[in-house]
mmCIF file of N, CA and C in Angstrom:
data_model
loop_
_atom_site.group_PDB
_atom_site.id
_atom_site.type_symbol
_atom_site.label_atom_id
_atom_site.label_comp_id
_atom_site.label_asym_id
_atom_site.label_seq_id
_atom_site.Cartn_x
_atom_site.Cartn_y
_atom_site.Cartn_z
ATOM 1 N N MET A 1 217.971 -65.607 -240.998
ATOM 2 C CA MET A 1 218.301 -65.504 -242.396
ATOM 3 C C MET A 1 217.082 -64.945 -243.118
ATOM 4 N N VAL A 2 217.345 -64.048 -244.042
ATOM 5 C CA VAL A 2 216.284 -63.468 -244.863
ATOM 6 C C VAL A 2 216.575 -63.860 -246.309
ATOM 7 N N GLU A 3 215.627 -64.535 -246.936
ATOM 8 C CA GLU A 3 215.798 -64.970 -248.321
ATOM 9 C C GLU A 3 214.628 -64.475 -249.156
ATOM 10 N N GLY A 4 214.860 -64.345 -250.450
ATOM 11 C CA GLY A 4 213.781 -63.964 -251.343
ATOM 12 C C GLY A 4 214.307 -63.585 -252.709
ATOM 13 N N LEU A 5 213.386 -63.278 -253.589
ATOM 14 C CA LEU A 5 213.737 -62.891 -254.948
ATOM 15 C C LEU A 5 214.489 -61.564 -254.945
ATOM 16 N N PRO A 6 215.354 -61.368 -255.935
ATOM 17 C CA PRO A 6 216.065 -60.088 -256.034
ATOM 18 C C PRO A 6 215.087 -58.923 -256.186
ATOM 19 N N GLY A 7 215.401 -57.837 -255.498
ATOM 20 C CA GLY A 7 214.634 -56.614 -255.661
ATOM 21 C C GLY A 7 213.370 -56.483 -254.835
ATOM 22 N N VAL A 8 213.091 -57.442 -253.945
ATOM 23 C CA VAL A 8 211.851 -57.362 -253.169
ATOM 24 C C VAL A 8 212.002 -56.556 -251.876
ATOM 25 N N GLY A 9 213.227 -56.153 -251.531
ATOM 26 C CA GLY A 9 213.419 -55.300 -250.364
ATOM 27 C C GLY A 9 214.042 -55.958 -249.150
ATOM 28 N N LYS A 10 214.724 -57.075 -249.341
ATOM 29 C CA LYS A 10 215.349 -57.763 -248.211
ATOM 30 C C LYS A 10 216.391 -56.890 -247.520
ATOM 31 N N SER A 11 217.254 -56.271 -248.300
ATOM 32 C CA SER A 11 218.296 -55.411 -247.722
ATOM 33 C C SER A 11 217.678 -54.236 -246.977
ATOM 34 N N THR A 12 216.658 -53.640 -247.556
ATOM 35 C CA THR A 12 215.980 -52.510 -246.920
ATOM 36 C C THR A 12 215.328 -52.942 -245.612
ATOM 37 N N LEU A 13 214.698 -54.102 -245.609
ATOM 38 C CA LEU A 13 214.050 -54.622 -244.409
ATOM 39 C C LEU A 13 215.062 -54.839 -243.287
ATOM 40 N N VAL A 14 216.150 -55.531 -243.590
ATOM 41 C CA VAL A 14 217.152 -55.817 -242.563
ATOM 42 C C VAL A 14 217.809 -54.530 -242.073
ATOM 43 N N THR A 15 218.073 -53.599 -242.975
ATOM 44 C CA THR A 15 218.675 -52.323 -242.581
ATOM 45 C C THR A 15 217.743 -51.548 -241.653
ATOM 46 N N ALA A 16 216.461 -51.503 -241.983
ATOM 47 C CA ALA A 16 215.492 -50.801 -241.133
ATOM 48 C C ALA A 16 215.411 -51.455 -239.757
ATOM 49 N N TRP A 17 215.358 -52.777 -239.729
ATOM 50 C CA TRP A 17 215.314 -53.499 -238.454
ATOM 51 C C TRP A 17 216.572 -53.224 -237.640
ATOM 52 N N ALA A 18 217.726 -53.264 -238.285
ATOM 53 C CA ALA A 18 218.990 -53.028 -237.583
ATOM 54 C C ALA A 18 219.015 -51.647 -236.936
ATOM 55 N N HIS A 19 218.503 -50.651 -237.639
ATOM 56 C CA HIS A 19 218.470 -49.296 -237.076
ATOM 57 C C HIS A 19 217.546 -49.219 -235.858
ATOM 58 N N LEU A 20 216.459 -49.972 -235.887
ATOM 59 C CA LEU A 20 215.507 -49.953 -234.769
ATOM 60 C C LEU A 20 216.077 -50.580 -233.502
ATOM 61 N N VAL A 21 216.864 -51.636 -233.651
ATOM 62 C CA VAL A 21 217.324 -52.395 -232.483
ATOM 63 C C VAL A 21 218.803 -52.203 -232.162
ATOM 64 N N ALA A 22 219.496 -51.397 -232.928
ATOM 65 C CA ALA A 22 220.952 -51.273 -232.789
ATOM 66 C C ALA A 22 221.394 -50.941 -231.371
ATOM 67 N N ASP A 23 220.814 -49.924 -230.778
ATOM 68 C CA ASP A 23 221.263 -49.490 -229.454
ATOM 69 C C ASP A 23 221.022 -50.536 -228.373
ATOM 70 N N VAL A 24 219.939 -51.276 -228.491
ATOM 71 C CA VAL A 24 219.582 -52.250 -227.464
ATOM 72 C C VAL A 24 220.306 -53.579 -227.656
ATOM 73 N N LEU A 25 220.267 -54.118 -228.858
ATOM 74 C CA LEU A 25 220.823 -55.452 -229.102
ATOM 75 C C LEU A 25 222.280 -55.458 -229.552
ATOM 76 N N PHE A 26 222.723 -54.383 -230.178
ATOM 77 C CA PHE A 26 224.064 -54.370 -230.764
ATOM 78 C C PHE A 26 224.831 -53.107 -230.387
ATOM 79 N N PRO A 27 225.079 -52.910 -229.097
ATOM 80 C CA PRO A 27 225.738 -51.674 -228.672
ATOM 81 C C PRO A 27 227.162 -51.518 -229.196
ATOM 82 N N ASP A 28 227.785 -52.618 -229.608
ATOM 83 C CA ASP A 28 229.154 -52.535 -230.127
ATOM 84 C C ASP A 28 229.208 -52.240 -231.617
ATOM 85 N N GLY A 29 228.053 -52.162 -232.264
ATOM 86 C CA GLY A 29 228.029 -51.753 -233.659
ATOM 87 C C GLY A 29 227.450 -52.775 -234.612
ATOM 88 N N GLN A 30 227.538 -52.425 -235.879
ATOM 89 C CA GLN A 30 227.031 -53.250 -236.970
ATOM 90 C C GLN A 30 228.069 -53.272 -238.081
ATOM 91 N N VAL A 31 228.230 -54.425 -238.687
ATOM 92 C CA VAL A 31 229.117 -54.552 -239.843
ATOM 93 C C VAL A 31 228.286 -55.117 -240.983
ATOM 94 N N HIS A 32 228.282 -54.421 -242.099
ATOM 95 C CA HIS A 32 227.549 -54.840 -243.294
ATOM 96 C C HIS A 32 228.569 -55.162 -244.376
ATOM 97 N N LEU A 33 228.447 -56.348 -244.970
ATOM 98 C CA LEU A 33 229.368 -56.748 -246.027
ATOM 99 C C LEU A 33 228.579 -57.303 -247.203
ATOM 100 N N ASN A 34 228.751 -56.697 -248.374
ATOM 101 C CA ASN A 34 228.123 -57.179 -249.600
ATOM 102 C C ASN A 34 229.012 -58.273 -250.178
ATOM 103 N N LEU A 35 228.482 -59.485 -250.255
ATOM 104 C CA LEU A 35 229.249 -60.623 -250.763
ATOM 105 C C LEU A 35 229.163 -60.769 -252.282
ATOM 106 N N HIS A 36 228.412 -59.920 -252.942
ATOM 107 C CA HIS A 36 228.302 -59.877 -254.406
ATOM 108 C C HIS A 36 227.994 -61.237 -255.024
ATOM 109 N N GLY A 37 227.152 -62.007 -254.351
ATOM 110 C CA GLY A 37 226.781 -63.316 -254.869
ATOM 111 C C GLY A 37 225.979 -63.260 -256.155
ATOM 112 N N PHE A 38 225.287 -62.155 -256.376
ATOM 113 C CA PHE A 38 224.452 -62.019 -257.568
ATOM 114 C C PHE A 38 224.687 -60.704 -258.298
ATOM 115 N N THR A 39 225.822 -60.072 -258.065
ATOM 116 C CA THR A 39 226.112 -58.799 -258.708
ATOM 117 C C THR A 39 226.579 -59.050 -260.138
ATOM 118 N N PRO A 40 225.850 -58.556 -261.142
ATOM 119 C CA PRO A 40 226.251 -58.770 -262.537
ATOM 120 C C PRO A 40 227.656 -58.219 -262.804
ATOM 121 N N GLY A 41 228.447 -59.016 -263.514
ATOM 122 C CA GLY A 41 229.782 -58.582 -263.908
ATOM 123 C C GLY A 41 230.807 -58.596 -262.791
ATOM 124 N N ARG A 42 230.467 -59.184 -261.669
ATOM 125 C CA ARG A 42 231.390 -59.210 -260.542
ATOM 126 C C ARG A 42 231.415 -60.606 -259.935
ATOM 127 N N SER A 43 232.595 -61.079 -259.599
ATOM 128 C CA SER A 43 232.723 -62.386 -258.956
ATOM 129 C C SER A 43 232.294 -62.288 -257.498
ATOM 130 N N PRO A 44 231.681 -63.361 -256.971
ATOM 131 C CA PRO A 44 231.340 -63.358 -255.550
ATOM 132 C C PRO A 44 232.598 -63.197 -254.690
ATOM 133 N N VAL A 45 232.439 -62.549 -253.567
ATOM 134 C CA VAL A 45 233.544 -62.350 -252.631
ATOM 135 C C VAL A 45 233.901 -63.699 -252.012
ATOM 136 N N THR A 46 235.185 -64.023 -251.986
ATOM 137 C CA THR A 46 235.632 -65.267 -251.362
ATOM 138 C C THR A 46 235.675 -65.090 -249.846
ATOM 139 N N ALA A 47 235.746 -66.208 -249.131
ATOM 140 C CA ALA A 47 235.845 -66.143 -247.672
ATOM 141 C C ALA A 47 237.092 -65.376 -247.249
ATOM 142 N N GLU A 48 238.190 -65.572 -247.961
ATOM 143 C CA GLU A 48 239.438 -64.884 -247.625
ATOM 144 C C GLU A 48 239.304 -63.372 -247.814
ATOM 145 N N GLN A 49 238.694 -62.964 -248.919
ATOM 146 C CA GLN A 49 238.480 -61.536 -249.164
ATOM 147 C C GLN A 49 237.532 -60.944 -248.123
ATOM 148 N N ALA A 50 236.470 -61.671 -247.830
ATOM 149 C CA ALA A 50 235.490 -61.196 -246.855
ATOM 150 C C ALA A 50 236.120 -61.050 -245.478
ATOM 151 N N MET A 51 236.932 -62.010 -245.091
ATOM 152 C CA MET A 51 237.563 -61.957 -243.776
ATOM 153 C C MET A 51 238.472 -60.738 -243.664
ATOM 154 N N HIS A 52 239.197 -60.430 -244.718
ATOM 155 C CA HIS A 52 240.056 -59.240 -244.727
ATOM 156 C C HIS A 52 239.198 -57.987 -244.535
ATOM 157 N N SER A 53 238.077 -57.911 -245.244
ATOM 158 C CA SER A 53 237.174 -56.758 -245.120
ATOM 159 C C SER A 53 236.571 -56.659 -243.723
ATOM 160 N N LEU A 54 236.194 -57.796 -243.153
ATOM 161 C CA LEU A 54 235.605 -57.789 -241.815
ATOM 162 C C LEU A 54 236.614 -57.331 -240.766
ATOM 163 N N LEU A 55 237.855 -57.793 -240.885
ATOM 164 C CA LEU A 55 238.885 -57.355 -239.939
ATOM 165 C C LEU A 55 239.148 -55.861 -240.081
ATOM 166 N N SER A 56 239.151 -55.380 -241.305
ATOM 167 C CA SER A 56 239.322 -53.935 -241.520
ATOM 168 C C SER A 56 238.165 -53.164 -240.885
ATOM 169 N N ALA A 57 236.947 -53.693 -241.019
ATOM 170 C CA ALA A 57 235.781 -53.041 -240.422
ATOM 171 C C ALA A 57 235.867 -53.012 -238.898
ATOM 172 N N LEU A 58 236.556 -53.988 -238.333
ATOM 173 C CA LEU A 58 236.761 -54.028 -236.885
ATOM 174 C C LEU A 58 237.995 -53.226 -236.477
ATOM 175 N N ARG A 59 238.510 -52.440 -237.414
ATOM 176 C CA ARG A 59 239.629 -51.508 -237.206
ATOM 177 C C ARG A 59 240.962 -52.188 -236.912
ATOM 178 N N VAL A 60 241.153 -53.369 -237.477
ATOM 179 C CA VAL A 60 242.464 -54.008 -237.398
ATOM 180 C C VAL A 60 243.324 -53.367 -238.480
ATOM 181 N N PRO A 61 244.481 -52.806 -238.118
ATOM 182 C CA PRO A 61 245.350 -52.206 -239.138
ATOM 183 C C PRO A 61 245.746 -53.243 -240.196
ATOM 184 N N VAL A 62 245.779 -52.829 -241.439
ATOM 185 C CA VAL A 62 246.087 -53.735 -242.552
ATOM 186 C C VAL A 62 247.381 -54.502 -242.288
ATOM 187 N N ALA A 63 248.380 -53.843 -241.741
ATOM 188 C CA ALA A 63 249.672 -54.487 -241.477
ATOM 189 C C ALA A 63 249.563 -55.597 -240.434
ATOM 190 N N GLU A 64 248.490 -55.588 -239.635
ATOM 191 C CA GLU A 64 248.321 -56.592 -238.585
ATOM 192 C C GLU A 64 247.358 -57.712 -238.976
ATOM 193 N N ILE A 65 246.815 -57.662 -240.186
ATOM 194 C CA ILE A 65 245.933 -58.733 -240.655
ATOM 195 C C ILE A 65 246.808 -59.886 -241.135
ATOM 196 N N PRO A 66 246.657 -61.061 -240.520
ATOM 197 C CA PRO A 66 247.508 -62.193 -240.888
ATOM 198 C C PRO A 66 247.319 -62.607 -242.349
ATOM 199 N N PRO A 67 248.403 -62.996 -243.015
ATOM 200 C CA PRO A 67 248.291 -63.444 -244.404
ATOM 201 C C PRO A 67 247.617 -64.815 -244.529
ATOM 202 N N ASP A 68 247.751 -65.640 -243.507
ATOM 203 C CA ASP A 68 247.187 -66.985 -243.542
ATOM 204 C C ASP A 68 245.681 -66.936 -243.247
ATOM 205 N N PRO A 69 244.843 -67.539 -244.108
ATOM 206 C CA PRO A 69 243.387 -67.493 -243.911
ATOM 207 C C PRO A 69 242.921 -68.042 -242.559
ATOM 208 N N GLU A 70 243.547 -69.114 -242.085
ATOM 209 C CA GLU A 70 243.141 -69.674 -240.793
ATOM 210 C C GLU A 70 243.486 -68.734 -239.647
ATOM 211 N N ASP A 71 244.639 -68.072 -239.741
ATOM 212 C CA ASP A 71 245.022 -67.097 -238.716
ATOM 213 C C ASP A 71 244.089 -65.889 -238.748
ATOM 214 N N ARG A 72 243.674 -65.494 -239.960
ATOM 215 C CA ARG A 72 242.719 -64.388 -240.095
ATOM 216 C C ARG A 72 241.395 -64.732 -239.413
ATOM 217 N N MET A 73 240.929 -65.953 -239.652
ATOM 218 C CA MET A 73 239.674 -66.392 -239.044
ATOM 219 C C MET A 73 239.804 -66.445 -237.529
ATOM 220 N N ALA A 74 240.916 -66.941 -237.032
ATOM 221 C CA ALA A 74 241.119 -67.006 -235.578
ATOM 222 C C ALA A 74 241.115 -65.607 -234.967
ATOM 223 N N LEU A 75 241.774 -64.663 -235.614
ATOM 224 C CA LEU A 75 241.791 -63.290 -235.119
ATOM 225 C C LEU A 75 240.378 -62.706 -235.124
ATOM 226 N N PHE A 76 239.649 -62.917 -236.210
ATOM 227 C CA PHE A 76 238.275 -62.423 -236.298
ATOM 228 C C PHE A 76 237.422 -62.993 -235.171
ATOM 229 N N ARG A 77 237.510 -64.284 -234.960
ATOM 230 C CA ARG A 77 236.698 -64.918 -233.914
ATOM 231 C C ARG A 77 237.092 -64.422 -232.527
ATOM 232 N N ASP A 78 238.379 -64.207 -232.303
ATOM 233 C CA ASP A 78 238.823 -63.657 -231.013
ATOM 234 C C ASP A 78 238.246 -62.263 -230.789
ATOM 235 N N LEU A 79 238.309 -61.418 -231.808
ATOM 236 C CA LEU A 79 237.809 -60.050 -231.687
ATOM 237 C C LEU A 79 236.290 -60.016 -231.545
ATOM 238 N N PHE A 80 235.621 -60.870 -232.292
ATOM 239 C CA PHE A 80 234.163 -60.875 -232.367
ATOM 240 C C PHE A 80 233.517 -61.491 -231.126
ATOM 241 N N HIS A 81 234.240 -62.370 -230.450
ATOM 242 C CA HIS A 81 233.685 -63.172 -229.357
ATOM 243 C C HIS A 81 233.014 -62.342 -228.274
ATOM 244 N N ASP A 82 233.644 -61.276 -227.845
ATOM 245 C CA ASP A 82 233.128 -60.498 -226.723
ATOM 246 C C ASP A 82 232.287 -59.292 -227.134
ATOM 247 N N LEU A 83 231.998 -59.175 -228.407
ATOM 248 C CA LEU A 83 231.246 -58.020 -228.890
ATOM 249 C C LEU A 83 229.772 -58.355 -229.112
ATOM 250 N N ALA A 84 228.919 -57.406 -228.813
ATOM 251 C CA ALA A 84 227.503 -57.501 -229.182
ATOM 252 C C ALA A 84 227.380 -56.725 -230.492
ATOM 253 N N LEU A 85 227.663 -57.422 -231.577
ATOM 254 C CA LEU A 85 227.828 -56.806 -232.890
ATOM 255 C C LEU A 85 226.929 -57.506 -233.894
ATOM 256 N N LEU A 86 226.242 -56.740 -234.720
ATOM 257 C CA LEU A 86 225.427 -57.312 -235.794
ATOM 258 C C LEU A 86 226.289 -57.462 -237.036
ATOM 259 N N LEU A 87 226.349 -58.672 -237.544
ATOM 260 C CA LEU A 87 227.085 -58.959 -238.771
ATOM 261 C C LEU A 87 226.062 -59.269 -239.854
ATOM 262 N N VAL A 88 225.959 -58.389 -240.848
ATOM 263 C CA VAL A 88 225.030 -58.577 -241.962
ATOM 264 C C VAL A 88 225.845 -58.956 -243.188
ATOM 265 N N LEU A 89 225.619 -60.162 -243.668
ATOM 266 C CA LEU A 89 226.297 -60.657 -244.868
ATOM 267 C C LEU A 89 225.267 -60.626 -245.988
ATOM 268 N N ASP A 90 225.339 -59.601 -246.795
ATOM 269 C CA ASP A 90 224.325 -59.304 -247.801
ATOM 270 C C ASP A 90 224.708 -59.900 -249.151
ATOM 271 N N ASN A 91 223.684 -60.244 -249.938
ATOM 272 C CA ASN A 91 223.879 -60.675 -251.316
ATOM 273 C C ASN A 91 224.720 -61.951 -251.389
ATOM 274 N N ALA A 92 224.453 -62.876 -250.463
ATOM 275 C CA ALA A 92 225.173 -64.151 -250.444
ATOM 276 C C ALA A 92 224.613 -65.083 -251.511
ATOM 277 N N ARG A 93 225.493 -65.739 -252.203
ATOM 278 C CA ARG A 93 225.074 -66.670 -253.255
ATOM 279 C C ARG A 93 224.395 -67.895 -252.651
ATOM 280 N N ASP A 94 224.965 -68.411 -251.569
ATOM 281 C CA ASP A 94 224.429 -69.589 -250.896
ATOM 282 C C ASP A 94 225.048 -69.687 -249.506
ATOM 283 N N SER A 95 224.614 -70.683 -248.744
ATOM 284 C CA SER A 95 225.119 -70.828 -247.379
ATOM 285 C C SER A 95 226.606 -71.161 -247.351
ATOM 286 N N ALA A 96 227.115 -71.814 -248.383
ATOM 287 C CA ALA A 96 228.543 -72.142 -248.430
ATOM 288 C C ALA A 96 229.405 -70.882 -248.461
ATOM 289 N N GLN A 97 228.886 -69.799 -249.020
ATOM 290 C CA GLN A 97 229.636 -68.543 -249.058
ATOM 291 C C GLN A 97 229.642 -67.877 -247.679
ATOM 292 N N VAL A 98 228.616 -68.135 -246.883
ATOM 293 C CA VAL A 98 228.439 -67.471 -245.595
ATOM 294 C C VAL A 98 229.064 -68.243 -244.433
ATOM 295 N N GLU A 99 228.915 -69.545 -244.424
ATOM 296 C CA GLU A 99 229.302 -70.346 -243.262
ATOM 297 C C GLU A 99 230.732 -70.134 -242.773
ATOM 298 N N PRO A 100 231.734 -70.001 -243.644
ATOM 299 C CA PRO A 100 233.093 -69.796 -243.124
ATOM 300 C C PRO A 100 233.263 -68.473 -242.376
ATOM 301 N N LEU A 101 232.322 -67.557 -242.539
ATOM 302 C CA LEU A 101 232.439 -66.226 -241.946
ATOM 303 C C LEU A 101 231.702 -66.092 -240.620
ATOM 304 N N LEU A 102 230.977 -67.106 -240.231
ATOM 305 C CA LEU A 102 230.155 -67.000 -239.034
ATOM 306 C C LEU A 102 230.972 -67.215 -237.774
ATOM 307 N N PRO A 103 230.787 -66.336 -236.789
ATOM 308 C CA PRO A 103 231.443 -66.550 -235.504
ATOM 309 C C PRO A 103 230.884 -67.814 -234.860
ATOM 310 N N ARG A 104 231.684 -68.493 -234.093
ATOM 311 C CA ARG A 104 231.253 -69.745 -233.479
ATOM 312 C C ARG A 104 230.529 -69.545 -232.150
ATOM 313 N N ALA A 105 230.816 -68.471 -231.459
ATOM 314 C CA ALA A 105 230.211 -68.241 -230.145
ATOM 315 C C ALA A 105 230.315 -66.768 -229.818
ATOM 316 N N GLY A 106 229.862 -66.429 -228.647
ATOM 317 C CA GLY A 106 229.970 -65.049 -228.210
ATOM 318 C C GLY A 106 228.611 -64.410 -228.083
ATOM 319 N N ARG A 107 228.597 -63.101 -227.958
ATOM 320 C CA ARG A 107 227.365 -62.353 -227.741
ATOM 321 C C ARG A 107 226.735 -61.901 -229.046
ATOM 322 N N SER A 108 227.353 -62.167 -230.155
ATOM 323 C CA SER A 108 226.900 -61.635 -231.437
ATOM 324 C C SER A 108 225.802 -62.482 -232.050
ATOM 325 N N ARG A 109 225.046 -61.841 -232.937
ATOM 326 C CA ARG A 109 224.026 -62.511 -233.742
ATOM 327 C C ARG A 109 224.444 -62.346 -235.192
ATOM 328 N N TRP A 110 224.006 -63.243 -236.040
ATOM 329 C CA TRP A 110 224.393 -63.124 -237.443
ATOM 330 C C TRP A 110 223.160 -63.130 -238.314
ATOM 331 N N SER A 111 223.311 -62.538 -239.487
ATOM 332 C CA SER A 111 222.189 -62.402 -240.408
ATOM 333 C C SER A 111 222.659 -62.560 -241.844
ATOM 334 N N PRO A 112 222.792 -63.808 -242.340
ATOM 335 C CA PRO A 112 223.107 -63.962 -243.757
ATOM 336 C C PRO A 112 221.851 -63.758 -244.588
ATOM 337 N N ARG A 113 221.977 -63.071 -245.713
ATOM 338 C CA ARG A 113 220.819 -62.841 -246.575
ATOM 339 C C ARG A 113 221.172 -63.282 -247.983
ATOM 340 N N ALA A 114 220.563 -64.349 -248.421
ATOM 341 C CA ALA A 114 220.836 -64.876 -249.753
ATOM 342 C C ALA A 114 220.064 -64.090 -250.795
ATOM 343 N N GLY A 115 220.724 -63.780 -251.885
ATOM 344 C CA GLY A 115 220.071 -63.161 -253.022
ATOM 345 C C GLY A 115 219.595 -61.747 -252.811
ATOM 346 N N ALA A 116 220.143 -61.052 -251.838
ATOM 347 C CA ALA A 116 219.685 -59.684 -251.577
ATOM 348 C C ALA A 116 220.245 -58.718 -252.582
#
């Protein structure tokens, strides 16, 4: 997790690091999601909204994304389990916004960044 004051370069740091290690540590790709935890004039992204975006990023057709939040999470975890994928959850308001989105197991690593 990378935390710090707004504007100090957390997003830039994580992005630069991700580019350096992508081929070795994350051969299946990277997914970046702005959770808008501190975006002026915008509500933070809910877990349900984020899950829909993450499934879309994993190329699940919109028609195949389950309407039920628990089914969406199960599908995400099934897809994510066998992937070596970097999940960057940027601009998180707090850990409560991030925790429902974290995979439980598998080859993936996660990087929530509060206040980015």
